[in-house]
Amino acid sequence: MPQTDHDRAIALAGILQTVDLVRGIARRGQANPEDVDTCLSSLLKIDAISSSDVYGGIDRLRPGLRLLELQLSNPRDLELTRYAVALLSLERKLSRRVDLLRAIGAGLEEIIRNLPHFPVSHGNTVARFADIYLKNISTLSPRIMVNGAQIHLNNPDNANRIRALLLAGIRAATLWRQSGGSRLTLLLRRNPLLRETRSLLASVA
């Protein structure tokens, strides 16, 4: 994967789009279905030729790019930042666990084989994504604690959607690392990343 600000901005937008959807489900029990599909579909783009291809095109990341612009220019959303940092931290730990990566890969391949019967947004597929997250990512610490209304968090379908989306967040965090992203990158390249984010937004306006 190329290591450019273009690719790093796409990866960060993917992370923020994912965690914002998680927050929406946790707080209101709602999330835009198309945006959810974009994030979950990224899990199945194992051999994508570019960062944008992971998400099916830049235009499908518009919500995440808007959030990224806000966070880079005036970072006030501490909850969103907390979720994003937690995902980046978990992904770094996951990258060193060959056993878990192998298990996740096998699970995703099984989902791909079943796509003709159960599309990416089908309840069975979402539940399978959630199971992959639960059995592999949830074994790492610290676990991500999602804040929200108990009536929504206790709903099994919502719980599955949240875990599936967090798995998609790990995918975006992997993209960030593969594109040369690190904690230092966020400090040293904040302005270039902001410029690239605005350029990407202008291209899908």
Tab-separated table of C-alpha atoms in Angstrom:
chain	number	residue	atom	x	y	z
A	1	MET	CA	0.000	0.000	0.000
A	2	PRO	CA	1.428	3.462	-0.930
A	3	GLN	CA	2.666	5.578	1.986
A	4	THR	CA	1.300	9.034	1.154
A	5	ASP	CA	-0.859	11.623	2.925
A	6	HIS	CA	-3.586	10.714	0.425
A	7	ASP	CA	-3.657	7.139	1.720
A	8	ARG	CA	-3.274	8.170	5.350
A	9	ALA	CA	-6.178	10.633	5.099
A	10	ILE	CA	-8.395	7.927	3.602
A	11	ALA	CA	-7.459	5.545	6.416
A	12	LEU	CA	-8.217	8.124	9.125
A	13	ALA	CA	-11.520	9.011	7.443
A	14	GLY	CA	-12.368	5.300	7.445
A	15	ILE	CA	-11.675	5.074	11.168
A	16	LEU	CA	-13.759	8.155	12.017
A	17	GLN	CA	-16.657	7.130	9.807
A	18	THR	CA	-16.699	3.761	11.549
A	19	VAL	CA	-16.581	5.055	15.123
A	20	ASP	CA	-19.200	7.718	14.409
A	21	LEU	CA	-21.557	4.975	13.197
A	22	VAL	CA	-20.789	2.984	16.359
A	23	ARG	CA	-21.665	6.023	18.444
A	24	GLY	CA	-24.918	6.579	16.560
A	25	ILE	CA	-26.045	3.006	17.162
A	26	ALA	CA	-25.020	3.133	20.823
A	27	ARG	CA	-26.789	6.427	21.498
A	28	ARG	CA	-29.817	6.292	19.182
A	29	GLY	CA	-29.970	2.772	17.805
A	30	GLN	CA	-29.545	4.275	14.325
A	31	ALA	CA	-26.897	4.502	11.619
A	32	ASN	CA	-26.999	5.322	7.913
A	33	PRO	CA	-27.279	1.915	6.153
A	34	GLU	CA	-25.173	2.995	3.150
A	35	ASP	CA	-22.374	4.239	5.387
A	36	VAL	CA	-22.496	0.994	7.380
A	37	ASP	CA	-22.280	-1.006	4.126
A	38	THR	CA	-19.247	1.045	3.052
A	39	CYS	CA	-17.399	0.227	6.279
A	40	LEU	CA	-18.365	-3.452	6.412
A	41	SER	CA	-17.573	-3.978	2.721
A	42	SER	CA	-14.027	-2.725	3.399
A	43	LEU	CA	-13.444	-5.883	5.443
A	44	LEU	CA	-13.847	-7.983	2.309
A	45	LYS	CA	-11.520	-5.917	0.082
A	46	ILE	CA	-8.532	-7.988	1.098
A	47	ASP	CA	-6.561	-7.440	-2.127
A	48	ALA	CA	-7.644	-3.872	-2.912
A	49	ILE	CA	-5.344	-2.092	-5.365
A	50	SER	CA	-5.589	1.283	-3.599
A	51	SER	CA	-6.803	2.876	-0.375
A	52	SER	CA	-9.859	4.369	-2.077
A	53	ASP	CA	-10.683	0.968	-3.583
A	54	VAL	CA	-10.962	-0.447	-0.062
A	55	TYR	CA	-14.043	1.752	0.370
A	56	GLY	CA	-15.431	1.541	-3.148
A	57	GLY	CA	-14.443	5.125	-3.983
A	58	ILE	CA	-13.708	8.404	-2.200
A	59	ASP	CA	-17.339	9.542	-2.419
A	60	ARG	CA	-18.415	6.761	-0.069
A	61	LEU	CA	-16.115	8.186	2.617
A	62	ARG	CA	-17.628	11.682	2.546
A	63	PRO	CA	-18.976	11.512	6.163
A	64	GLY	CA	-15.613	10.313	7.469
A	65	LEU	CA	-13.716	12.988	5.547
A	66	ARG	CA	-15.959	15.703	6.987
A	67	LEU	CA	-15.306	14.408	10.489
A	68	LEU	CA	-11.580	14.223	9.791
A	69	GLU	CA	-11.501	17.827	8.605
A	70	LEU	CA	-13.173	18.912	11.849
A	71	GLN	CA	-10.857	16.812	14.002
A	72	LEU	CA	-7.694	18.035	12.291
A	73	SER	CA	-8.687	21.702	12.243
A	74	ASN	CA	-10.425	21.984	15.610
A	75	PRO	CA	-10.324	18.734	17.591
A	76	ARG	CA	-13.130	19.116	20.114
A	77	ASP	CA	-14.840	15.735	19.808
A	78	LEU	CA	-12.954	13.900	22.537
A	79	GLU	CA	-15.186	10.813	22.446
A	80	LEU	CA	-14.531	10.282	18.742
A	81	THR	CA	-10.807	10.749	19.382
A	82	ARG	CA	-10.896	8.239	22.251
A	83	TYR	CA	-12.492	5.560	20.072
A	84	ALA	CA	-10.062	6.208	17.215
A	85	VAL	CA	-6.990	6.050	19.479
A	86	ALA	CA	-8.281	2.830	21.062
A	87	LEU	CA	-8.693	1.208	17.632
A	88	LEU	CA	-5.201	2.271	16.549
A	89	SER	CA	-3.751	0.846	19.764
A	90	LEU	CA	-5.612	-2.463	19.402
A	91	GLU	CA	-4.562	-2.812	15.766
A	92	ARG	CA	-0.891	-2.396	16.704
A	93	LYS	CA	-1.244	-5.239	19.201
A	94	LEU	CA	-3.174	-7.355	16.690
A	95	SER	CA	-0.449	-6.884	14.056
A	96	ARG	CA	1.917	-8.848	16.297
A	97	ARG	CA	-0.493	-11.771	16.789
A	98	VAL	CA	-0.128	-14.076	13.810
A	99	ASP	CA	-2.578	-16.574	15.345
A	100	LEU	CA	-5.370	-14.011	15.599
A	101	LEU	CA	-4.672	-12.602	12.138
A	102	ARG	CA	-4.901	-16.098	10.691
A	103	ALA	CA	-8.215	-16.747	12.466
A	104	ILE	CA	-9.641	-13.406	11.304
A	105	GLY	CA	-8.541	-14.108	7.725
A	106	ALA	CA	-10.212	-17.517	7.756
A	107	GLY	CA	-13.420	-15.991	9.106
A	108	LEU	CA	-13.485	-13.297	6.436
A	109	GLU	CA	-12.854	-15.843	3.680
A	110	GLU	CA	-15.838	-17.834	4.932
A	111	ILE	CA	-18.007	-14.701	4.769
A	112	ILE	CA	-16.823	-14.031	1.192
A	113	ARG	CA	-17.783	-17.566	0.176
A	114	ASN	CA	-21.280	-17.060	1.618
A	115	LEU	CA	-21.903	-13.629	0.041
A	116	PRO	CA	-24.113	-15.064	-2.739
A	117	HIS	CA	-26.516	-16.226	-0.008
A	118	PHE	CA	-25.950	-13.551	2.654
A	119	PRO	CA	-25.000	-10.050	1.373
A	120	VAL	CA	-22.756	-7.816	3.483
A	121	SER	CA	-25.719	-6.089	5.185
A	122	HIS	CA	-27.596	-9.322	5.973
A	123	GLY	CA	-28.102	-10.079	9.649
A	124	ASN	CA	-26.229	-13.391	9.337
A	125	THR	CA	-23.175	-11.683	7.826
A	126	VAL	CA	-23.202	-8.884	10.397
A	127	ALA	CA	-23.426	-11.500	13.158
A	128	ARG	CA	-20.466	-13.341	11.652
A	129	PHE	CA	-18.385	-10.148	11.576
A	130	ALA	CA	-19.369	-9.545	15.203
A	131	ASP	CA	-18.327	-13.083	16.145
A	132	ILE	CA	-14.913	-12.585	14.519
A	133	TYR	CA	-14.458	-9.402	16.566
A	134	LEU	CA	-15.611	-11.045	19.792
A	135	LYS	CA	-13.379	-14.117	19.465
A	136	ASN	CA	-10.253	-12.301	18.331
A	137	ILE	CA	-10.136	-8.550	18.968
A	138	SER	CA	-11.963	-8.715	22.304
A	139	THR	CA	-9.207	-10.971	23.627
A	140	LEU	CA	-6.799	-8.016	23.434
A	141	SER	CA	-6.625	-5.324	26.085
A	142	PRO	CA	-7.724	-2.770	26.840
A	143	ARG	CA	-11.143	-3.603	25.415
A	144	ILE	CA	-13.049	-0.763	23.792
A	145	MET	CA	-15.838	0.436	26.067
A	146	VAL	CA	-18.727	1.843	24.039
A	147	ASN	CA	-20.855	4.494	25.752
A	148	GLY	CA	-24.548	4.793	24.957
A	149	ALA	CA	-28.108	4.106	26.042
A	150	GLN	CA	-28.568	0.658	27.585
A	151	ILE	CA	-31.807	0.099	25.660
A	152	HIS	CA	-29.770	0.230	22.443
A	153	LEU	CA	-26.611	-1.448	23.723
A	154	ASN	CA	-28.594	-4.410	25.080
A	155	ASN	CA	-30.311	-5.006	21.737
A	156	PRO	CA	-28.583	-8.075	20.167
A	157	ASP	CA	-28.787	-6.701	16.610
A	158	ASN	CA	-27.252	-3.408	17.722
A	159	ALA	CA	-24.521	-5.235	19.635
A	160	ASN	CA	-23.688	-7.195	16.477
A	161	ARG	CA	-23.614	-4.038	14.349
A	162	ILE	CA	-21.324	-2.294	16.843
A	163	ARG	CA	-18.848	-5.197	16.968
A	164	ALA	CA	-18.931	-5.588	13.178
A	165	LEU	CA	-18.199	-1.883	12.758
A	166	LEU	CA	-15.379	-1.994	15.305
A	167	LEU	CA	-13.865	-4.806	13.221
A	168	ALA	CA	-14.142	-2.484	10.208
A	169	GLY	CA	-12.406	0.169	12.316
A	170	ILE	CA	-9.534	-2.251	12.870
A	171	ARG	CA	-9.375	-2.692	9.074
A	172	ALA	CA	-9.056	1.085	8.663
A	173	ALA	CA	-6.396	1.195	11.402
A	174	THR	CA	-4.460	-1.488	9.503
A	175	LEU	CA	-4.665	0.704	6.412
A	176	TRP	CA	-3.284	3.617	8.474
A	177	ARG	CA	-0.298	1.565	9.641
A	178	GLN	CA	0.340	0.148	6.155
A	179	SER	CA	0.354	3.679	4.725
A	180	GLY	CA	3.078	4.683	7.185
A	181	GLY	CA	0.808	6.235	9.794
A	182	SER	CA	1.873	6.501	13.433
A	183	ARG	CA	1.304	8.693	16.485
A	184	LEU	CA	4.217	10.836	15.337
A	185	THR	CA	2.616	11.219	11.909
A	186	LEU	CA	-0.447	12.812	13.478
A	187	LEU	CA	1.743	15.310	15.292
A	188	LEU	CA	4.176	16.150	12.492
A	189	ARG	CA	1.876	15.983	9.476
A	190	ARG	CA	-1.365	17.447	10.821
A	191	ASN	CA	-1.430	20.363	8.352
A	192	PRO	CA	-0.523	18.285	5.263
A	193	LEU	CA	-3.195	15.766	6.281
A	194	LEU	CA	-5.726	18.573	6.670
A	195	ARG	CA	-4.853	19.919	3.204
A	196	GLU	CA	-5.211	16.455	1.693
A	197	THR	CA	-8.539	15.918	3.474
A	198	ARG	CA	-9.903	19.188	2.083
A	199	SER	CA	-8.671	18.255	-1.366
A	200	LEU	CA	-10.461	14.897	-1.138
A	201	LEU	CA	-13.663	16.605	0.043
A	202	ALA	CA	-13.479	19.049	-2.852
A	203	SER	CA	-13.183	16.120	-5.271
A	204	VAL	CA	-16.498	14.643	-4.094
A	205	ALA	CA	-18.413	17.905	-3.575
